[in-house]
PDB file of C-alpha atoms in Angstrom:
ATOM      1  CA  GLY A   1     -19.192  16.330 -73.308  1.00 53.00           C
ATOM      2  CA  ALA A   2     -20.523  16.279 -70.161  1.00 78.00           C
ATOM      3  CA  GLY A   3     -22.345  19.644 -69.520  1.00 92.00           C
ATOM      4  CA  VAL A   4     -24.036  22.512 -71.560  1.00 96.00           C
ATOM      5  CA  SER A   5     -21.194  23.889 -73.633  1.00 96.00           C
ATOM      6  CA  GLN A   6     -21.352  27.907 -74.492  1.00 97.00           C
ATOM      7  CA  SER A   7     -19.868  29.876 -77.426  1.00 97.00           C
ATOM      8  CA  PRO A   8     -17.928  32.461 -77.961  1.00 97.00           C
ATOM      9  CA  SER A   9     -17.425  32.474 -73.755  1.00 96.00           C
ATOM     10  CA  ASN A  10     -16.692  36.596 -74.848  1.00 96.00           C
ATOM     11  CA  LYS A  11     -17.878  38.671 -77.850  1.00 97.00           C
ATOM     12  CA  VAL A  12     -17.698  42.480 -77.828  1.00 97.00           C
ATOM     13  CA  THR A  13     -19.614  44.025 -80.376  1.00 97.00           C
ATOM     14  CA  GLU A  14     -20.713  47.776 -82.144  1.00 97.00           C
ATOM     15  CA  LYS A  15     -23.941  49.243 -81.786  1.00 97.00           C
ATOM     16  CA  GLY A  16     -25.955  48.324 -84.140  1.00 97.00           C
ATOM     17  CA  LYS A  17     -24.823  45.319 -85.600  1.00 97.00           C
ATOM     18  CA  ASP A  18     -26.683  41.314 -85.166  1.00 98.00           C
ATOM     19  CA  VAL A  19     -24.921  38.541 -82.654  1.00 98.00           C
ATOM     20  CA  GLU A  20     -25.853  34.974 -82.319  1.00 98.00           C
ATOM     21  CA  LEU A  21     -24.842  33.200 -79.169  1.00 98.00           C
ATOM     22  CA  ARG A  22     -24.576  28.890 -79.299  1.00 98.00           C
ATOM     23  CA  CYS A  23     -25.859  26.684 -76.690  1.00 97.00           C
ATOM     24  CA  ASP A  24     -24.978  23.019 -76.806  1.00 96.00           C
ATOM     25  CA  PRO A  25     -27.019  21.207 -74.018  1.00 95.00           C
ATOM     26  CA  ILE A  26     -26.998  17.962 -72.222  1.00 94.00           C
ATOM     27  CA  SER A  27     -26.624  15.592 -74.737  1.00 91.00           C
ATOM     28  CA  GLY A  28     -30.330  13.889 -74.714  1.00 88.00           C
ATOM     29  CA  HIS A  29     -31.565  17.066 -72.463  1.00 91.00           C
ATOM     30  CA  THR A  30     -35.401  17.759 -74.032  1.00 89.00           C
ATOM     31  CA  ALA A  31     -35.878  21.006 -72.340  1.00 90.00           C
ATOM     32  CA  LEU A  32     -33.472  23.841 -73.055  1.00 93.00           C
ATOM     33  CA  TYR A  33     -33.672  27.322 -71.404  1.00 93.00           C
ATOM     34  CA  TRP A  34     -31.851  30.741 -72.369  1.00 95.00           C
ATOM     35  CA  TYR A  35     -31.280  33.306 -69.845  1.00 95.00           C
ATOM     36  CA  ARG A  36     -29.587  36.753 -69.550  1.00 96.00           C
ATOM     37  CA  GLN A  37     -27.805  38.081 -66.382  1.00 95.00           C
ATOM     38  CA  SER A  38     -26.784  41.651 -66.212  1.00 90.00           C
ATOM     39  CA  LEU A  39     -24.532  43.134 -63.132  1.00 80.00           C
ATOM     40  CA  GLY A  40     -26.424  43.192 -59.990  1.00 71.00           C
ATOM     41  CA  GLN A  41     -29.702  41.942 -61.626  1.00 75.00           C
ATOM     42  CA  GLY A  42     -31.103  37.862 -60.663  1.00 80.00           C
ATOM     43  CA  LEU A  43     -31.544  35.479 -63.538  1.00 89.00           C
ATOM     44  CA  GLU A  44     -34.346  37.228 -65.848  1.00 90.00           C
ATOM     45  CA  PHE A  45     -35.952  34.505 -68.351  1.00 90.00           C
ATOM     46  CA  LEU A  46     -35.835  34.752 -72.159  1.00 94.00           C
ATOM     47  CA  ILE A  47     -37.257  31.216 -73.826  1.00 93.00           C
ATOM     48  CA  TYR A  48     -37.695  27.774 -73.594  1.00 90.00           C
ATOM     49  CA  PHE A  49     -37.444  24.937 -75.756  1.00 91.00           C
ATOM     50  CA  GLN A  50     -39.420  21.964 -75.238  1.00 89.00           C
ATOM     51  CA  GLY A  51     -37.454  19.919 -78.047  1.00 88.00           C
ATOM     52  CA  ASN A  52     -37.822  21.705 -81.606  1.00 90.00           C
ATOM     53  CA  SER A  53     -40.551  24.186 -80.454  1.00 90.00           C
ATOM     54  CA  ALA A  54     -40.645  27.409 -78.015  1.00 89.00           C
ATOM     55  CA  PRO A  55     -43.936  26.973 -75.893  1.00 82.00           C
ATOM     56  CA  ASP A  56     -42.508  30.448 -73.978  1.00 80.00           C
ATOM     57  CA  LYS A  57     -41.321  33.073 -75.596  1.00 83.00           C
ATOM     58  CA  SER A  58     -42.778  36.022 -73.457  1.00 83.00           C
ATOM     59  CA  GLY A  59     -39.422  36.790 -71.360  1.00 89.00           C
ATOM     60  CA  LEU A  60     -37.373  37.324 -75.427  1.00 93.00           C
ATOM     61  CA  PRO A  61     -36.893  41.947 -74.115  1.00 92.00           C
ATOM     62  CA  SER A  62     -38.334  42.884 -77.686  1.00 93.00           C
ATOM     63  CA  ASP A  63     -38.720  41.371 -81.202  1.00 94.00           C
ATOM     64  CA  ARG A  64     -34.328  41.805 -81.495  1.00 97.00           C
ATOM     65  CA  PHE A  65     -34.449  38.815 -79.582  1.00 97.00           C
ATOM     66  CA  SER A  66     -35.314  35.020 -81.565  1.00 96.00           C
ATOM     67  CA  ALA A  67     -34.038  31.998 -80.034  1.00 96.00           C
ATOM     68  CA  GLU A  68     -34.570  28.659 -83.119  1.00 95.00           C
ATOM     69  CA  ARG A  69     -33.466  24.671 -81.746  1.00 95.00           C
ATOM     70  CA  THR A  70     -32.720  22.394 -84.651  1.00 89.00           C
ATOM     71  CA  GLY A  71     -32.073  18.728 -83.683  1.00 88.00           C
ATOM     72  CA  GLY A  72     -33.424  18.477 -80.359  1.00 84.00           C
ATOM     73  CA  SER A  73     -29.882  19.949 -79.535  1.00 92.00           C
ATOM     74  CA  VAL A  74     -27.905  22.771 -80.299  1.00 96.00           C
ATOM     75  CA  SER A  75     -29.776  26.581 -79.629  1.00 97.00           C
ATOM     76  CA  THR A  76     -28.283  29.534 -80.867  1.00 97.00           C
ATOM     77  CA  LEU A  77     -30.259  33.149 -79.248  1.00 97.00           C
ATOM     78  CA  THR A  78     -29.977  35.443 -81.972  1.00 98.00           C
ATOM     79  CA  ILE A  79     -29.549  39.191 -80.997  1.00 98.00           C
ATOM     80  CA  GLN A  80     -30.740  41.698 -84.218  1.00 98.00           C
ATOM     81  CA  ARG A  81     -29.299  45.163 -83.963  1.00 97.00           C
ATOM     82  CA  THR A  82     -27.678  44.669 -80.757  1.00 97.00           C
ATOM     83  CA  GLN A  83     -28.174  47.986 -78.465  1.00 97.00           C
ATOM     84  CA  GLN A  84     -26.025  49.072 -75.167  1.00 96.00           C
ATOM     85  CA  GLU A  85     -28.502  47.324 -73.260  1.00 94.00           C
ATOM     86  CA  ASP A  86     -28.313  44.157 -74.049  1.00 96.00           C
ATOM     87  CA  SER A  87     -25.258  44.180 -72.648  1.00 96.00           C
ATOM     88  CA  ALA A  88     -24.362  40.997 -70.287  1.00 96.00           C
ATOM     89  CA  VAL A  89     -24.182  38.028 -69.385  1.00 96.00           C
ATOM     90  CA  TYR A  90     -26.190  35.168 -71.740  1.00 98.00           C
ATOM     91  CA  LEU A  91     -27.207  31.694 -69.826  1.00 97.00           C
ATOM     92  CA  CYS A  92     -27.909  28.625 -71.102  1.00 97.00           C
ATOM     93  CA  ALA A  93     -29.093  25.932 -68.942  1.00 94.00           C
ATOM     94  CA  SER A  94     -30.403  22.283 -70.335  1.00 93.00           C
ATOM     95  CA  SER A  95     -31.922  19.551 -68.019  1.00 90.00           C
ATOM     96  CA  ARG A  96     -34.133  16.139 -69.150  1.00 85.00           C
ATOM     97  CA  LEU A  97     -37.310  16.523 -68.599  1.00 73.00           C
ATOM     98  CA  GLU A  98     -39.530  19.477 -68.775  1.00 63.00           C
ATOM     99  CA  LEU A  99     -40.594  19.922 -65.771  1.00 62.00           C
ATOM    100  CA  GLU A 100     -40.622  22.482 -63.021  1.00 58.00           C
ATOM    101  CA  ALA A 101     -38.596  21.101 -60.263  1.00 59.00           C
ATOM    102  CA  ASP A 102     -36.361  19.189 -62.584  1.00 75.00           C
ATOM    103  CA  THR A 103     -32.284  20.155 -61.888  1.00 83.00           C
ATOM    104  CA  GLN A 104     -31.322  23.029 -64.756  1.00 88.00           C
ATOM    105  CA  TYR A 105     -27.647  22.847 -65.422  1.00 92.00           C
ATOM    106  CA  PHE A 106     -26.032  25.243 -66.524  1.00 94.00           C
ATOM    107  CA  GLY A 107     -23.263  26.526 -68.927  1.00 95.00           C
ATOM    108  CA  PRO A 108     -20.762  29.221 -67.989  1.00 95.00           C
ATOM    109  CA  GLY A 109     -22.753  31.642 -70.264  1.00 96.00           C
ATOM    110  CA  THR A 110     -21.675  34.781 -72.769  1.00 97.00           C
ATOM    111  CA  ARG A 111     -20.559  36.998 -71.939  1.00 96.00           C
ATOM    112  CA  LEU A 112     -21.839  40.023 -74.697  1.00 97.00           C
ATOM    113  CA  THR A 113     -20.832  43.842 -74.221  1.00 97.00           C
ATOM    114  CA  VAL A 114     -22.127  46.271 -76.466  1.00 97.00           C
ATOM    115  CA  LEU A 115     -20.063  49.129 -77.604  1.00 95.00           C
TER     116      LEU A 115
ATOM    117  CA  THR B   1     -45.271  38.733 -61.575  1.00 54.00           C
ATOM    118  CA  GLN B   2     -43.446  36.561 -58.724  1.00 58.00           C
ATOM    119  CA  LEU B   3     -40.930  38.622 -57.311  1.00 81.00           C
ATOM    120  CA  LEU B   4     -38.218  36.417 -55.125  1.00 90.00           C
ATOM    121  CA  GLU B   5     -35.804  39.121 -52.478  1.00 93.00           C
ATOM    122  CA  GLN B   6     -32.522  37.781 -51.422  1.00 95.00           C
ATOM    123  CA  SER B   7     -31.105  39.405 -48.401  1.00 95.00           C
ATOM    124  CA  PRO B   8     -28.021  40.587 -47.951  1.00 96.00           C
ATOM    125  CA  GLN B   9     -26.894  41.616 -50.990  1.00 94.00           C
ATOM    126  CA  PHE B  10     -24.037  40.993 -50.077  1.00 95.00           C
ATOM    127  CA  LEU B  11     -21.617  39.730 -47.619  1.00 96.00           C
ATOM    128  CA  SER B  12     -18.899  39.585 -45.890  1.00 97.00           C
ATOM    129  CA  ILE B  13     -17.188  37.612 -43.547  1.00 97.00           C
ATOM    130  CA  GLN B  14     -14.082  36.419 -41.925  1.00 97.00           C
ATOM    131  CA  GLU B  15     -13.228  32.410 -41.563  1.00 97.00           C
ATOM    132  CA  GLY B  16     -15.479  30.883 -38.911  1.00 97.00           C
ATOM    133  CA  GLU B  17     -18.632  32.522 -38.651  1.00 97.00           C
ATOM    134  CA  ASN B  18     -21.754  32.009 -39.480  1.00 97.00           C
ATOM    135  CA  LEU B  19     -24.257  33.258 -41.142  1.00 97.00           C
ATOM    136  CA  THR B  20     -27.399  33.361 -43.050  1.00 97.00           C
ATOM    137  CA  VAL B  21     -29.106  33.983 -46.398  1.00 97.00           C
ATOM    138  CA  TYR B  22     -33.220  34.875 -46.749  1.00 97.00           C
ATOM    139  CA  CYS B  23     -35.092  34.218 -49.864  1.00 96.00           C
ATOM    140  CA  ASN B  24     -38.495  35.768 -49.410  1.00 94.00           C
ATOM    141  CA  SER B  25     -42.244  36.084 -51.336  1.00 91.00           C
ATOM    142  CA  SER B  26     -45.503  37.631 -51.508  1.00 87.00           C
ATOM    143  CA  SER B  27     -46.369  33.908 -53.925  1.00 86.00           C
ATOM    144  CA  VAL B  28     -46.476  30.154 -53.090  1.00 87.00           C
ATOM    145  CA  PHE B  29     -44.185  28.665 -54.661  1.00 85.00           C
ATOM    146  CA  SER B  30     -44.321  24.359 -55.960  1.00 83.00           C
ATOM    147  CA  SER B  31     -40.913  24.120 -55.095  1.00 87.00           C
ATOM    148  CA  LEU B  32     -37.752  26.301 -54.281  1.00 91.00           C
ATOM    149  CA  GLN B  33     -34.178  26.081 -55.850  1.00 93.00           C
ATOM    150  CA  TRP B  34     -30.493  27.927 -54.356  1.00 95.00           C
ATOM    151  CA  TYR B  35     -27.698  27.663 -55.999  1.00 95.00           C
ATOM    152  CA  ARG B  36     -24.077  28.506 -55.974  1.00 96.00           C
ATOM    153  CA  GLN B  37     -22.560  30.184 -58.915  1.00 94.00           C
ATOM    154  CA  GLU B  38     -18.739  32.125 -58.516  1.00 93.00           C
ATOM    155  CA  PRO B  39     -17.058  34.275 -61.237  1.00 87.00           C
ATOM    156  CA  GLY B  40     -17.173  32.979 -65.045  1.00 87.00           C
ATOM    157  CA  GLU B  41     -19.627  30.067 -64.174  1.00 91.00           C
ATOM    158  CA  GLY B  42     -22.807  28.919 -64.165  1.00 93.00           C
ATOM    159  CA  PRO B  43     -25.216  28.555 -61.577  1.00 94.00           C
ATOM    160  CA  VAL B  44     -24.530  24.886 -59.639  1.00 93.00           C
ATOM    161  CA  LEU B  45     -28.317  23.373 -58.415  1.00 92.00           C
ATOM    162  CA  LEU B  46     -27.833  23.108 -54.628  1.00 95.00           C
ATOM    163  CA  VAL B  47     -30.974  22.298 -52.993  1.00 93.00           C
ATOM    164  CA  THR B  48     -34.314  21.932 -54.085  1.00 91.00           C
ATOM    165  CA  VAL B  49     -37.283  22.348 -50.945  1.00 91.00           C
ATOM    166  CA  VAL B  50     -40.443  21.032 -51.690  1.00 89.00           C
ATOM    167  CA  THR B  51     -42.787  21.079 -48.376  1.00 89.00           C
ATOM    168  CA  GLY B  52     -44.218  23.857 -46.468  1.00 90.00           C
ATOM    169  CA  GLY B  53     -41.781  23.637 -43.587  1.00 92.00           C
ATOM    170  CA  GLU B  54     -39.139  21.220 -45.379  1.00 93.00           C
ATOM    171  CA  VAL B  55     -35.296  21.299 -43.753  1.00 96.00           C
ATOM    172  CA  LYS B  56     -32.086  19.934 -45.915  1.00 95.00           C
ATOM    173  CA  LYS B  57     -28.699  20.000 -44.951  1.00 96.00           C
ATOM    174  CA  LEU B  58     -26.252  19.331 -47.202  1.00 94.00           C
ATOM    175  CA  LYS B  59     -22.889  19.501 -44.805  1.00 95.00           C
ATOM    176  CA  ARG B  60     -21.974  22.777 -43.465  1.00 97.00           C
ATOM    177  CA  LEU B  61     -25.641  24.212 -45.491  1.00 97.00           C
ATOM    178  CA  THR B  62     -29.331  23.706 -44.288  1.00 97.00           C
ATOM    179  CA  PHE B  63     -31.829  24.901 -45.845  1.00 97.00           C
ATOM    180  CA  GLN B  64     -35.381  25.353 -44.859  1.00 95.00           C
ATOM    181  CA  PHE B  65     -38.437  25.920 -46.871  1.00 93.00           C
ATOM    182  CA  GLY B  66     -41.331  28.414 -45.291  1.00 92.00           C
ATOM    183  CA  ASP B  67     -44.422  26.091 -44.347  1.00 91.00           C
ATOM    184  CA  ALA B  68     -46.200  28.923 -46.158  1.00 90.00           C
ATOM    185  CA  ARG B  69     -43.491  27.779 -49.771  1.00 88.00           C
ATOM    186  CA  LYS B  70     -43.490  31.606 -49.864  1.00 90.00           C
ATOM    187  CA  ASP B  71     -39.811  32.619 -48.960  1.00 92.00           C
ATOM    188  CA  SER B  72     -36.787  29.962 -46.893  1.00 95.00           C
ATOM    189  CA  SER B  73     -33.192  30.219 -45.971  1.00 96.00           C
ATOM    190  CA  LEU B  74     -30.246  29.044 -45.210  1.00 97.00           C
ATOM    191  CA  HIS B  75     -27.224  28.827 -43.051  1.00 97.00           C
ATOM    192  CA  ILE B  76     -23.959  28.396 -43.839  1.00 97.00           C
ATOM    193  CA  THR B  77     -22.322  27.664 -40.694  1.00 97.00           C
ATOM    194  CA  ALA B  78     -18.360  27.743 -40.093  1.00 97.00           C
ATOM    195  CA  ALA B  79     -18.215  29.928 -43.243  1.00 97.00           C
ATOM    196  CA  GLN B  80     -14.554  28.998 -45.403  1.00 97.00           C
ATOM    197  CA  PRO B  81     -13.316  30.312 -47.935  1.00 96.00           C
ATOM    198  CA  GLY B  82     -14.509  27.668 -50.678  1.00 95.00           C
ATOM    199  CA  ASP B  83     -17.981  29.227 -49.655  1.00 96.00           C
ATOM    200  CA  THR B  84     -17.181  32.860 -51.250  1.00 96.00           C
ATOM    201  CA  GLY B  85     -19.940  32.832 -54.415  1.00 95.00           C
ATOM    202  CA  LEU B  86     -23.446  34.184 -55.456  1.00 95.00           C
ATOM    203  CA  TYR B  87     -26.243  32.652 -53.985  1.00 96.00           C
ATOM    204  CA  LEU B  88     -29.251  32.744 -55.685  1.00 95.00           C
ATOM    205  CA  CYS B  89     -32.482  31.036 -55.051  1.00 94.00           C
ATOM    206  CA  ALA B  90     -34.733  30.250 -57.880  1.00 92.00           C
ATOM    207  CA  GLY B  91     -38.523  29.795 -57.248  1.00 89.00           C
ATOM    208  CA  ALA B  92     -40.616  27.169 -59.889  1.00 83.00           C
ATOM    209  CA  GLY B  93     -43.106  27.399 -61.657  1.00 72.00           C
ATOM    210  CA  TYR B  94     -44.325  26.219 -64.949  1.00 67.00           C
ATOM    211  CA  SER B  95     -41.808  25.441 -66.560  1.00 65.00           C
ATOM    212  CA  THR B  96     -39.141  28.289 -65.731  1.00 76.00           C
ATOM    213  CA  LEU B  97     -37.571  29.911 -62.415  1.00 84.00           C
ATOM    214  CA  THR B  98     -37.915  33.088 -61.647  1.00 87.00           C
ATOM    215  CA  PHE B  99     -34.730  33.904 -59.782  1.00 91.00           C
ATOM    216  CA  GLY B 100     -33.827  36.031 -56.813  1.00 92.00           C
ATOM    217  CA  LYS B 101     -31.376  38.913 -57.363  1.00 92.00           C
ATOM    218  CA  GLY B 102     -28.920  37.328 -55.577  1.00 94.00           C
ATOM    219  CA  THR B 103     -26.834  37.379 -51.720  1.00 95.00           C
ATOM    220  CA  MET B 104     -23.140  38.000 -53.537  1.00 95.00           C
ATOM    221  CA  LEU B 105     -20.592  36.201 -49.910  1.00 97.00           C
ATOM    222  CA  LEU B 106     -17.114  36.608 -49.407  1.00 96.00           C
ATOM    223  CA  VAL B 107     -15.142  34.587 -46.345  1.00 97.00           C
ATOM    224  CA  SER B 108     -11.701  36.182 -46.175  1.00 97.00           C
ATOM    225  CA  PRO B 109      -9.382  33.812 -44.960  1.00 95.00           C
TER     226      PRO B 109
END
């Protein structure tokens, strides 16, 4: 596709359940980023991938959060045993190169609601 | 931890007015980016400023990077309803961006 796509667009789950969020980056983009955006908060960096490896996982809030990327393309963010405080919009972005000033192109996000 | 403070948090103005939003930090960034985000969508990059003192213009939007590369401002001239959105600044670090909380701008006809 022309842009970054994310699925599902909305996810409602019960506390304690596991969820998987998917990101399809722009074809050929090397770097992929996950952010979380809560109401009234800025974008909180979670993790980024260079190819299939994740050099920086420092933003993951807890060990319930994990992410993987396969084939240098699709990435999934998994949240285990979801809690109400996990409710947020999860945004994925990709960039052509892993450069600090390189343009990041964002997907529309997945809105996660934990009841 | 590098923090970016944006002000004001919320701005409601009439069409045709001018406005300025600010992005301040105690840290130096190698570059700073401004994004605009509309409801239900991801942020879209407006501009990247790299050099201290740099001024960039994008139609009615003027972006300035402070001399010390710690702060930036966005000035909109003659705002239009289409300018409504969340404006986010982001400082570039090693491979990641640090975002401010944003300024929500509402321009009424």
